[in-house]
Short mmCIF file of C-alpha atoms in Angstrom, two decimals:
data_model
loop_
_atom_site.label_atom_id
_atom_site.label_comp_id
_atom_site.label_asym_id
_atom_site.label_seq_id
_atom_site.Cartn_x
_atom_site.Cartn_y
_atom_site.Cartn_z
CA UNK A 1 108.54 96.56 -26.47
CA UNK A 2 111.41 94.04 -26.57
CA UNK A 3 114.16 96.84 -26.38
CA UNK A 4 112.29 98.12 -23.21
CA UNK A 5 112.70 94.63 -21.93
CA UNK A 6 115.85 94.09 -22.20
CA UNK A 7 116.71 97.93 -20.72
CA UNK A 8 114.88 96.59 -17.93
CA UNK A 9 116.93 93.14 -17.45
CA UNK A 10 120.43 94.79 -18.18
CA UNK A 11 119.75 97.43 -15.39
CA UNK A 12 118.24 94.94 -12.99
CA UNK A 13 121.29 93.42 -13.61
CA UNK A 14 123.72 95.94 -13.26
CA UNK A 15 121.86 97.21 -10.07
CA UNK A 16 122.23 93.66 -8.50
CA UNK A 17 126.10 93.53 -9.68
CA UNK A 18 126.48 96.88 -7.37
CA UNK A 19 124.43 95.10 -4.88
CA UNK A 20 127.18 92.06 -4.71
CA UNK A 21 129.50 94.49 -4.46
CA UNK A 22 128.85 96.45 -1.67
CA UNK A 23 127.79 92.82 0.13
CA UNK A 24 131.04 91.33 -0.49
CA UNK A 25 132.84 94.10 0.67
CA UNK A 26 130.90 94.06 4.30
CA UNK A 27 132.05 90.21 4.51
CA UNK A 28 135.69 90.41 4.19
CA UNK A 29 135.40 93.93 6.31
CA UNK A 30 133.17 91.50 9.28
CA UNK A 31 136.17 88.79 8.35
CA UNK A 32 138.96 91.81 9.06
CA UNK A 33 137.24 92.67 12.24
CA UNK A 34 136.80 88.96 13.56
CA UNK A 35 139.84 88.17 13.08
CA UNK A 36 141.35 91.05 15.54
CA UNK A 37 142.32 90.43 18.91
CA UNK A 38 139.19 89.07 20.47
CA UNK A 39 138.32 91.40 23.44
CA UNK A 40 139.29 91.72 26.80
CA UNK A 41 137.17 89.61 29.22
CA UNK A 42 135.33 91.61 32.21
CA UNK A 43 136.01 91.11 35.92
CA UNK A 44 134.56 91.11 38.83
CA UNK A 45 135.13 93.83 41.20
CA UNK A 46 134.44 94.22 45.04
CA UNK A 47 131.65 96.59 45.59
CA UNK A 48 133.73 100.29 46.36
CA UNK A 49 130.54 101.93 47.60
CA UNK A 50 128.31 100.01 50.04
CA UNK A 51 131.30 97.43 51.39
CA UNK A 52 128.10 95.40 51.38
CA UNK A 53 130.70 92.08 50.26
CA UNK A 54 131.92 90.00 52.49
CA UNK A 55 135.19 90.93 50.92
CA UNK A 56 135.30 94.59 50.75
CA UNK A 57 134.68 94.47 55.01
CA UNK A 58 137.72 92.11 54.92
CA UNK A 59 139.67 94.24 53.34
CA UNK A 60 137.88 97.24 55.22
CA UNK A 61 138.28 95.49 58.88
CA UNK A 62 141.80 94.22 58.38
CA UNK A 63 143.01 90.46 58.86
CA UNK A 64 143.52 91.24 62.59
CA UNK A 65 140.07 91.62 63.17
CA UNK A 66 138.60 89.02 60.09
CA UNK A 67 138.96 85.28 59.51
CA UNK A 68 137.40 85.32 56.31
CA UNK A 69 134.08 85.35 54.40
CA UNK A 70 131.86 83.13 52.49
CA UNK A 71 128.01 82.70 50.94
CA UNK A 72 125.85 81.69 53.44
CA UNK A 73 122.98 78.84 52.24
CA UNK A 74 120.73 82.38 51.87
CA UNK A 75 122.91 83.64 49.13
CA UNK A 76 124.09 86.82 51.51
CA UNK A 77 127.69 87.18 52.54
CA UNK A 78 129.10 86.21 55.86
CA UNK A 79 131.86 87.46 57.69
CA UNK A 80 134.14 85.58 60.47
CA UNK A 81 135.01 88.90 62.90
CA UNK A 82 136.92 88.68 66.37
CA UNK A 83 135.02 91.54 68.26
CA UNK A 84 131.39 92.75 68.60
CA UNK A 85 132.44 96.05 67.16
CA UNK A 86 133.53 94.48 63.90
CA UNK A 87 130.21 92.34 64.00
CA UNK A 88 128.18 95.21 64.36
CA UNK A 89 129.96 96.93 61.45
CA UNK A 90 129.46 93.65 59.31
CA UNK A 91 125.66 93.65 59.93
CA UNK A 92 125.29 97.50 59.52
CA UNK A 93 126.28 96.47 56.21
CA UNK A 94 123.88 93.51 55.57
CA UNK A 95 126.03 90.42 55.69
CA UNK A 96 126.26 87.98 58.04
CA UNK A 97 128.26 88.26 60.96
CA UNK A 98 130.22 85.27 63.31
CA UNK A 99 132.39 85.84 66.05
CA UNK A 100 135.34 83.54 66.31
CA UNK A 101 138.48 83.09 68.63
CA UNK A 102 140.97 83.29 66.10
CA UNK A 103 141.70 86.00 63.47
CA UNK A 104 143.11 85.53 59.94
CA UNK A 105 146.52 86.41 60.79
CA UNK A 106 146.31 83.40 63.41
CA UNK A 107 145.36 81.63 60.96
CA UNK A 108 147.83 81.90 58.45
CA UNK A 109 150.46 81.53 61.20
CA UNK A 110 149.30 78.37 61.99
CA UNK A 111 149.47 77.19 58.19
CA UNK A 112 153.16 78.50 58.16
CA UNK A 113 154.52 76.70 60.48
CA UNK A 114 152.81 73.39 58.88
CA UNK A 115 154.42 74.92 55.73
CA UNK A 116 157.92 74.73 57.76
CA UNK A 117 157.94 71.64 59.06
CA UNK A 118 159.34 68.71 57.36
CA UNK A 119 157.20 67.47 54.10
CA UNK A 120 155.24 64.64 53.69
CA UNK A 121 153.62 63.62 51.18
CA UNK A 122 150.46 63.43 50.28
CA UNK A 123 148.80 65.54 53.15
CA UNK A 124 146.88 69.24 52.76
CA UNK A 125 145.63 72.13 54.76
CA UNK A 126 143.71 74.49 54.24
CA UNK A 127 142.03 77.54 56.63
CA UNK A 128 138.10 76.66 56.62
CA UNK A 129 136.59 80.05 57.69
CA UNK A 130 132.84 78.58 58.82
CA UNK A 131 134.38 76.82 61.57
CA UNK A 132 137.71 79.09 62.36
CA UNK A 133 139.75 75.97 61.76
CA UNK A 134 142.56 74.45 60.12
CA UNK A 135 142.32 71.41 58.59
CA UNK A 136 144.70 68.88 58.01
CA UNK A 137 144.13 66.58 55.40
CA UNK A 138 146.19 63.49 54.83
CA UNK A 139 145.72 60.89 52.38
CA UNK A 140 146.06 56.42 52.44
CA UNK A 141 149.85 57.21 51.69
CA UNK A 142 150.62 58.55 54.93
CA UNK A 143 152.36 56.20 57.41
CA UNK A 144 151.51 55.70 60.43
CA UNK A 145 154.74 57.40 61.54
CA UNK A 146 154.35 60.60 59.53
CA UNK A 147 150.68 60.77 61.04
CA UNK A 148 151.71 60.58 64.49
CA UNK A 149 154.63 63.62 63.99
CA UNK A 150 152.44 65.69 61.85
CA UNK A 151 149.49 65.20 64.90
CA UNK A 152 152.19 66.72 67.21
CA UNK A 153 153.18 70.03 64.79
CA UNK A 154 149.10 70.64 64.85
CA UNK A 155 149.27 70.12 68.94
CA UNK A 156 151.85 72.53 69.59
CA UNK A 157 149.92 75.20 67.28
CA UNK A 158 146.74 74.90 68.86
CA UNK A 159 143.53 73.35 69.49
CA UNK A 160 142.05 75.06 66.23
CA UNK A 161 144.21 72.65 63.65
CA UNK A 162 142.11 69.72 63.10
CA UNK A 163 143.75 66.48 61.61
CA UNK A 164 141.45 64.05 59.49
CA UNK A 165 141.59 61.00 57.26
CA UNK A 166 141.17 61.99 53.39
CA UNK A 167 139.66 59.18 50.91
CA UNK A 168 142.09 57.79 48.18
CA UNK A 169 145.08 59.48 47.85
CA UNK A 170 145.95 63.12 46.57
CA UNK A 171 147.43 62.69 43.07
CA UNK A 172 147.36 65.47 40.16
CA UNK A 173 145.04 64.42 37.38
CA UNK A 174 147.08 64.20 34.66
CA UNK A 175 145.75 61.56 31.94
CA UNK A 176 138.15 70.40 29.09
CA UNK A 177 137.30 70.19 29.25
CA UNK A 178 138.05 68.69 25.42
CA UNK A 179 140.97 65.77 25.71
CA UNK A 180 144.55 67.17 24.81
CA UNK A 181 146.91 64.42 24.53
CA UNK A 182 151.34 64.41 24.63
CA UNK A 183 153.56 61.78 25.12
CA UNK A 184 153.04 62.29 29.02
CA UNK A 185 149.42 61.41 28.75
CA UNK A 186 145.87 62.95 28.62
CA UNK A 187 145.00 66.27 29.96
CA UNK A 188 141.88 68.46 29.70
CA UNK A 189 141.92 71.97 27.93
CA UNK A 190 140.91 74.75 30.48
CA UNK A 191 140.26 78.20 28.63
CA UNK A 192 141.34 79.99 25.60
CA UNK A 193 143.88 82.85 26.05
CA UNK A 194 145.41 85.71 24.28
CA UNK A 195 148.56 87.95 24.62
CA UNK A 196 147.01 89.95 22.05
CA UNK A 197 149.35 88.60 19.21
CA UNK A 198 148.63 84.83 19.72
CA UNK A 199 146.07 82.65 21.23
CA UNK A 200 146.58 79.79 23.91
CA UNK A 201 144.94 76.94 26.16
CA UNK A 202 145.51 78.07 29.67
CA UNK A 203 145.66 74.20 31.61
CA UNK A 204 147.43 72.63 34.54
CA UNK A 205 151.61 72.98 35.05
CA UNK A 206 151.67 69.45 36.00
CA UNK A 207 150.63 68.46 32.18
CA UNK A 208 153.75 68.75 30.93
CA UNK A 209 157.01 70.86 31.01
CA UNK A 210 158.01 73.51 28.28
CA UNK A 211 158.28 72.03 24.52
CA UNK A 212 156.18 69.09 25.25
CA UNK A 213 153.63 68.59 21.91
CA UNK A 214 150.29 68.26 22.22
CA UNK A 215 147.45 66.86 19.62
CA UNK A 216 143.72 66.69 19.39
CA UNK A 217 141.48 64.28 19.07
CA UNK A 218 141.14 60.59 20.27
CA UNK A 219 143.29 59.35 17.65
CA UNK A 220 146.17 62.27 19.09
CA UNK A 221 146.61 62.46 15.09
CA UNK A 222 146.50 66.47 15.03
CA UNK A 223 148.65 68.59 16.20
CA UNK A 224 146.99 71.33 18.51
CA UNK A 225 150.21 73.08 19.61
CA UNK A 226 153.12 73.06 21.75
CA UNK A 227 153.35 74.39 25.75
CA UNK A 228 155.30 77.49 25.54
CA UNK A 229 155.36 78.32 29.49
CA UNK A 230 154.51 75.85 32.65
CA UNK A 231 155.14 76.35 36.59
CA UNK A 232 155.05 73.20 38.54
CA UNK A 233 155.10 72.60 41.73
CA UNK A 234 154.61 75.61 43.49
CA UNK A 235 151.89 77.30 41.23
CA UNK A 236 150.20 74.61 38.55
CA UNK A 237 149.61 76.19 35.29
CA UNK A 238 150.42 76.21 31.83
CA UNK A 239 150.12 77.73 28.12
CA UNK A 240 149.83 75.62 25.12
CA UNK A 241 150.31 77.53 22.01
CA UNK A 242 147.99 76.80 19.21
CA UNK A 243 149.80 75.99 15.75
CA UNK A 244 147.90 77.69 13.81
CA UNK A 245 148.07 80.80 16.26
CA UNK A 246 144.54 80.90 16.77
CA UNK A 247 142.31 79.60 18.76
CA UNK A 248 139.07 79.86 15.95
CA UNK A 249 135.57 79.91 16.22
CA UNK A 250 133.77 78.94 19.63
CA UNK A 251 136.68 80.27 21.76
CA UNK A 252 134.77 81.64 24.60
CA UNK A 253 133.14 78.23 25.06
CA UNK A 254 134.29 75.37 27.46
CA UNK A 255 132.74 71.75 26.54
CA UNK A 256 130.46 70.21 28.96
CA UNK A 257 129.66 67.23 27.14
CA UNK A 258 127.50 65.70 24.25
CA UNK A 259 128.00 68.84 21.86
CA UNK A 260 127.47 70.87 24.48
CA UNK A 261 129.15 74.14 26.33
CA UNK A 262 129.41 76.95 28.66
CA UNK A 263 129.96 80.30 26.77
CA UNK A 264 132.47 82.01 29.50
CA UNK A 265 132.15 85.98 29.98
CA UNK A 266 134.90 87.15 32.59
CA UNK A 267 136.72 85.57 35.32
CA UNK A 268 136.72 86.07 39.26
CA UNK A 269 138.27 85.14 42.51
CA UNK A 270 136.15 82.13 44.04
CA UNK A 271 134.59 82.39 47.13
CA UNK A 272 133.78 79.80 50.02
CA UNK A 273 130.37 78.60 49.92
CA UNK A 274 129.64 79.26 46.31
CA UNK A 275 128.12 76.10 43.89
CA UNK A 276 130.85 75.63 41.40
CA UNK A 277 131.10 73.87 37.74
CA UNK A 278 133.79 71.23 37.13
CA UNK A 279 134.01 70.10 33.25
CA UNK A 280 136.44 67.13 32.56
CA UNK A 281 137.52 65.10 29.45
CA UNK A 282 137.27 61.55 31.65
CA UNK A 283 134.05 62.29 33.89
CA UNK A 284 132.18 65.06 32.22
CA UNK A 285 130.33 67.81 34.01
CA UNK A 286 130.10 67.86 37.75
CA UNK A 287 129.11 70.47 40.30
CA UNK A 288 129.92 71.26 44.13
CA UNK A 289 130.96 73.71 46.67
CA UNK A 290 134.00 75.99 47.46
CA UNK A 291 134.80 74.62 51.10
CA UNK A 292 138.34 76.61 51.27
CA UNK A 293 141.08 78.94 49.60
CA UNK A 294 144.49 79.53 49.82
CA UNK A 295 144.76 75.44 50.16
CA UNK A 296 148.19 73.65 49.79
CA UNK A 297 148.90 70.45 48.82
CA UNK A 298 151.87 68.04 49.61
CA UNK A 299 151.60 66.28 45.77
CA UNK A 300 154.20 63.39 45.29
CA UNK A 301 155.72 65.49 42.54
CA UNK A 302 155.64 68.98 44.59
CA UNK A 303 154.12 71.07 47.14
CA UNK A 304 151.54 73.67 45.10
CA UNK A 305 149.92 76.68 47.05
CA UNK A 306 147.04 78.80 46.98
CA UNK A 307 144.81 76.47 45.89
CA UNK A 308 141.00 76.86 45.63
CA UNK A 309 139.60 73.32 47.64
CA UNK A 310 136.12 72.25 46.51
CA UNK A 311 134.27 68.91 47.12
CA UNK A 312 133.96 68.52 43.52
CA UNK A 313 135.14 65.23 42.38
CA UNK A 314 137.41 64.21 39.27
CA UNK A 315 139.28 61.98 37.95
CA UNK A 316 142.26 60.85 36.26
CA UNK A 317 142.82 62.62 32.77
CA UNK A 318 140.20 65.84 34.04
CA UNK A 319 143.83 67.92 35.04
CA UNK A 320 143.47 71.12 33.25
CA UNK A 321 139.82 71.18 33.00
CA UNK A 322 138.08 74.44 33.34
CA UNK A 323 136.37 75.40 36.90
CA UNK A 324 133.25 78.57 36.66
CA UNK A 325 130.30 79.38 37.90
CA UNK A 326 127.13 81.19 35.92
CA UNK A 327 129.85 82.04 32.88
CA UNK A 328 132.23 83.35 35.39
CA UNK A 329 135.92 81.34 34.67
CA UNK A 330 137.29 80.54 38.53
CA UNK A 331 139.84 78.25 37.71
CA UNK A 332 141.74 75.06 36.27
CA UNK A 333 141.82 71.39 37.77
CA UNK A 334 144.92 70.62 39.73
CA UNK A 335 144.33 67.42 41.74
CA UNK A 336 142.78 65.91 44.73
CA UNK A 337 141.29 62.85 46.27
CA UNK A 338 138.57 60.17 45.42
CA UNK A 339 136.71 59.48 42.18
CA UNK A 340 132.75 60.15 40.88
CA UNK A 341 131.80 57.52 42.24
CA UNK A 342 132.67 57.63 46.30
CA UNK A 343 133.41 60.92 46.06
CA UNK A 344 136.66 63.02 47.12
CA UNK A 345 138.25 66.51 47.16
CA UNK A 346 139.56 68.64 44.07
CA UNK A 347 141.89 71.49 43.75
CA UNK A 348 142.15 74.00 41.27
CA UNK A 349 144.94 76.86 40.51
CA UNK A 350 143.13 80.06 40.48
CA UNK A 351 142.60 81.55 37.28
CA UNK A 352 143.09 84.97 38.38
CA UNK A 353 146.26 84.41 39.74
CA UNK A 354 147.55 82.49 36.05
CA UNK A 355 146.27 84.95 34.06
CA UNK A 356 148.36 87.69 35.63
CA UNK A 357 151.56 85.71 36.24
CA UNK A 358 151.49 85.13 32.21
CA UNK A 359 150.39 88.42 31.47
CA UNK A 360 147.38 87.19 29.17
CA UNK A 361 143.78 88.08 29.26
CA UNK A 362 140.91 85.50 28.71
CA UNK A 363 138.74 85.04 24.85
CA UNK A 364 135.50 86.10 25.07
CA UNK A 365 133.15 86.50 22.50
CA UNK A 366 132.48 90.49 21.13
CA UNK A 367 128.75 90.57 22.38
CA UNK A 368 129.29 89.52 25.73
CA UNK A 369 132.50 92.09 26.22
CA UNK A 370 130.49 95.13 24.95
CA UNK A 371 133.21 97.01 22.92
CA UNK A 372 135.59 96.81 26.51
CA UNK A 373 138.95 97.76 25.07
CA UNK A 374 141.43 95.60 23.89
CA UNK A 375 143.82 96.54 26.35
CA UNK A 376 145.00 93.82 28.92
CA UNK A 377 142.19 93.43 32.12
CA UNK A 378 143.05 95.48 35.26
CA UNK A 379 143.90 92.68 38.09
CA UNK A 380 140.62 91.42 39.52
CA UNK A 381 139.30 91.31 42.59
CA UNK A 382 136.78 89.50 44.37
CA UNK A 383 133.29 89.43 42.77
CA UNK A 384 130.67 91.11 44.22
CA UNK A 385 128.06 89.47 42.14
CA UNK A 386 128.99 85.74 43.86
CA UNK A 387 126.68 86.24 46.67
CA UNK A 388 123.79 87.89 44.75
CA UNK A 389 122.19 84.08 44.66
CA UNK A 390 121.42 81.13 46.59
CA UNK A 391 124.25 78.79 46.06
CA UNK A 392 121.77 76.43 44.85
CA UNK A 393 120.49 78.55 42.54
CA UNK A 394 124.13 78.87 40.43
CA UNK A 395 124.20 77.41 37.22
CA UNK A 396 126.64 76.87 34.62
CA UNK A 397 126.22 79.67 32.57
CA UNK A 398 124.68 79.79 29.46
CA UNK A 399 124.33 76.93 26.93
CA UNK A 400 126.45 77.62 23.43
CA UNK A 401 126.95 75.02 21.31
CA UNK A 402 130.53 73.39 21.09
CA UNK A 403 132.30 74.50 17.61
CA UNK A 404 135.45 75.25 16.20
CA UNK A 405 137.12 71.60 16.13
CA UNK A 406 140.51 71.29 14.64
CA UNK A 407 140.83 69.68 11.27
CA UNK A 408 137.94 71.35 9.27
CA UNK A 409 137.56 70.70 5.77
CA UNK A 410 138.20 73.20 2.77
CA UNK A 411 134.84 73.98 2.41
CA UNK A 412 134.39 74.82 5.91
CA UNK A 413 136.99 77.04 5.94
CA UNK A 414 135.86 78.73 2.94
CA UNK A 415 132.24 79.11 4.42
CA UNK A 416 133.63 80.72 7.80
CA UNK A 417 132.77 84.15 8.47
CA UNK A 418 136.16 84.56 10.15
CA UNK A 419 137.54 84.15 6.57
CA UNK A 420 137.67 86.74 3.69
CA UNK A 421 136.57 83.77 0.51
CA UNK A 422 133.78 83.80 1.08
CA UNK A 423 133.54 88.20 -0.04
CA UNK A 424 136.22 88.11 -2.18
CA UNK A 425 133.84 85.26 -3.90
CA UNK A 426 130.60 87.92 -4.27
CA UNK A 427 132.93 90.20 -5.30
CA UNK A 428 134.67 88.80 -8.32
CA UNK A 429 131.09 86.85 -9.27
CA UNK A 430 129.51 91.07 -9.48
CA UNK A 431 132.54 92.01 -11.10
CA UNK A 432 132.07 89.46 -13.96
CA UNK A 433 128.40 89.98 -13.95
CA UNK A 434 128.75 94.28 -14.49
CA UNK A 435 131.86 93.06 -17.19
CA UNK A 436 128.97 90.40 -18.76
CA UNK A 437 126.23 93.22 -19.03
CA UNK A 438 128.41 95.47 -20.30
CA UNK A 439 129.82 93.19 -23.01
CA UNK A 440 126.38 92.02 -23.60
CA UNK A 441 125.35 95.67 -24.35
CA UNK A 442 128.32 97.06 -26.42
CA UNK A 443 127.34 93.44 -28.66
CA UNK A 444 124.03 94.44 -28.85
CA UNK A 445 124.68 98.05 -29.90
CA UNK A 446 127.31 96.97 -32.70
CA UNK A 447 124.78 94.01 -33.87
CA UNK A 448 122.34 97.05 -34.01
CA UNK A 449 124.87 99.55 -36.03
CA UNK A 450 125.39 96.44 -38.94
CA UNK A 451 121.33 96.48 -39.56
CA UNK A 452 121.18 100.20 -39.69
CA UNK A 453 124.24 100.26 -41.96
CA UNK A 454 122.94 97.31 -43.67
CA UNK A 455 119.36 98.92 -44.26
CA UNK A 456 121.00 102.30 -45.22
CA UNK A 457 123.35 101.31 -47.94
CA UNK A 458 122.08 97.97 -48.88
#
């Protein structure tokens, strides 16, 4: 009876040594696999059947007969036409239609010659397509003089260029979402990034210029990594390498405050009209609307184009911060006007437009890309899926909690899926077990022989 026992406990044994074996070889194989180039992050196309967007009948119609598109308070697309033909078209295809005096091409005229005359800082323009307009914006820095000659360059283009007063004054917002700090001040991180070798925070140009350092943390006491590549004025974006080459766990989620984040699937072109997501180091979370595209602004440092304009505010030390809707990344902070409190303007550098000009795709988690290959994104377009909704009814995106922190201890390290210990650790513990139970056995058997022997020629 006690042999049979003991048979029993050294092949439970053995078959739970197997058992470690096979589990600690699916860890460090899920550890392999993590640590791959995360995968390539979807993007929103135009429609290519229906041209029910209000962007695929822009493109369809042609800028001589459009002045742009936006989401209507309804959630359905609208589309600024200069004939009853191209309205007709536009409803036959269930958006919106609105017949206006001046088409696109007008338009941009108009902001070209602004763009040629002589610069002054700290105005902006921008084509708002509701009202066929464009809008000149200048700031408390303006003189009175500058005012009066820029007043005349909008008079001689037409009665559609509109001048107003802007609050404050239009300064970048250098001081994401999580604070990244250099010797040129405080910044916010906008998204993670990969080329497919290396991983990156994708923030504003204005930050800082190639080679400038950059650390984590309030203290600024570790080093997060160094900006390998930054275009300011003119575009406003920038990539901070990480360190350690990685950008760890939590990757495809932008901080939002209090532990909290937005787990970020794709990216998209913005559109006017659509409730947007602002996420700052200094002011937090804050939402709003996209009032234009294609802005430009007259900065003190620069003049930066093709801007998306929001009424989102911000504030000093939110530059870099990440801009999305429902999970969707639109783009990073640049500058603007006002504060939280009274209010103001904000503009952000298209993420679209970064992405491809660095030749580097957004992180997104595994589940949410759905085995997409790792190739590099084809160039997206504008998202069919903004209108689907009710601007009101945008949210965020969903809620992930905010992880992968730099400066994790040993043990966290060791307990991280994304790292091969913890299976190389089952491993050699079922290895020394099946070694044990075999020793244990071969003592037995020899302890068994001496009796025997013993007995026999005692």
């Amino acid at each position: 009876m006690r042999h049979a026992r003991r048979r029993i406990v050294r092949r439970v044994t053995r078959l739970a040594a197997v058992g470690g074996l096979l589990l600690g070889g699916a860890m460090v194989t899920q550890a392999a696999m993590a640590s791959e180039t995360p995968p390539a992050a979807r993007t929103l196309a135009a429609s290519d059947g229906t041209g029910g967007t209000g962007a695929a009948l822009v493109a369809r119609l042609g800028t001589a007969r459009t002045a742009g598109d936006w989401i209507g308070a309804d959630g359905r697309p609208a589309v600024a036409v200069t004939d009853e033909a191209a309205a007709r078209e536009v409803r036959n295809a269930g958006a919106d239609a609105k017949v206006v005096s001046h088409s696109m091409n007008e338009l941009k005229s108009a902001t070209a010659t602004l763009r040629s005359a002589p610069r002054v800082a700290g105005t902006a323009w921008a084509v708002d397509y509701r009202t066929n307009r464009v809008v000149v914006s200048a700031d408390s820095t303006v003189s009175a003089g500058d005012w009066s000659r820029m007043s005349q360059v909008a008079a001689r283009i037409g009665g559609f260029v509109r001048m107003e007063h802007a609050k404050g004054t239009f300064t970048t917002r250098l001081n994401g979402a999580q604070p990244i700090l250099s010797t040129g001040g405080r910044c916010s991180a906008g998204f993670n990034v990969t080329n497919g070798q290396s991983d990156f925070i994708l923030t504003a140009g204005h930050c800082g210029p190639t080679g400038s350092t950059w650390f984590a943390g309030n203290q600024g006491n570790q080093q997060l990594g160094q900006t390998v590549s930054s275009t300011f004025p003119g575009n406003d974006f920038s990539l901070v390498q990480y360190a350690s080459g990685k950008a760890g766990d939590g990757a495809d989620v932008v901080a939002i405050g209090g532990g909290n984040g937005v787990r970020i699937t794709g990216t998209a072109d913005a559109s006017v009209g659509q409730r947007v997501f602002r996420s700052g180091s200094t002011s937090g979370l804050h939402d709003g609307q996209v009032t234009a595209l294609n802005a430009t602004v007259n900065y003190p440092e620069g003049t930066v184009t093709g801007l998306i304009q929001t009424n989102v505010c911000a504030e000093p030390g939110d530059s870099g911060g990440p801009l999305f809707s429902d999970g969707i990344a639109l783009g990073v902070t640049s500058g603007g006007s006002g504060d939280c409190r009274a209010g103001g303007t904000t503009f952000f550098q298209p993420v679209t437009r970064a992405l491809a000009a660095l030749n580097v795709k957004l992180i997104v988690s595994a589940q949410t890309a759905g085995g997409a290959p790792r190739s590099a994104s084809p160039a997206p377009s504008a998202s069919a899926a903004q209108g689907a909704v009710a601007p009101n009814a945008a949210s965020p995106g969903s809620s992930a909690p905010v992880t992968g922190t730099p400066g994790q201890t040993l043990l966290a390290r060791l307990t991280d899926t994304r790292n091969v210990g913890p299976g190389l650790l089952v491993i050699a513990g079922s290895l020394i077990a099946l070694v044990a139970t075999r020793y244990i056995r071969a003592e037995q058997d020899r302890r068994a022989y001496q009796r025997y022997y013993s007995a026999t020629w005692g």
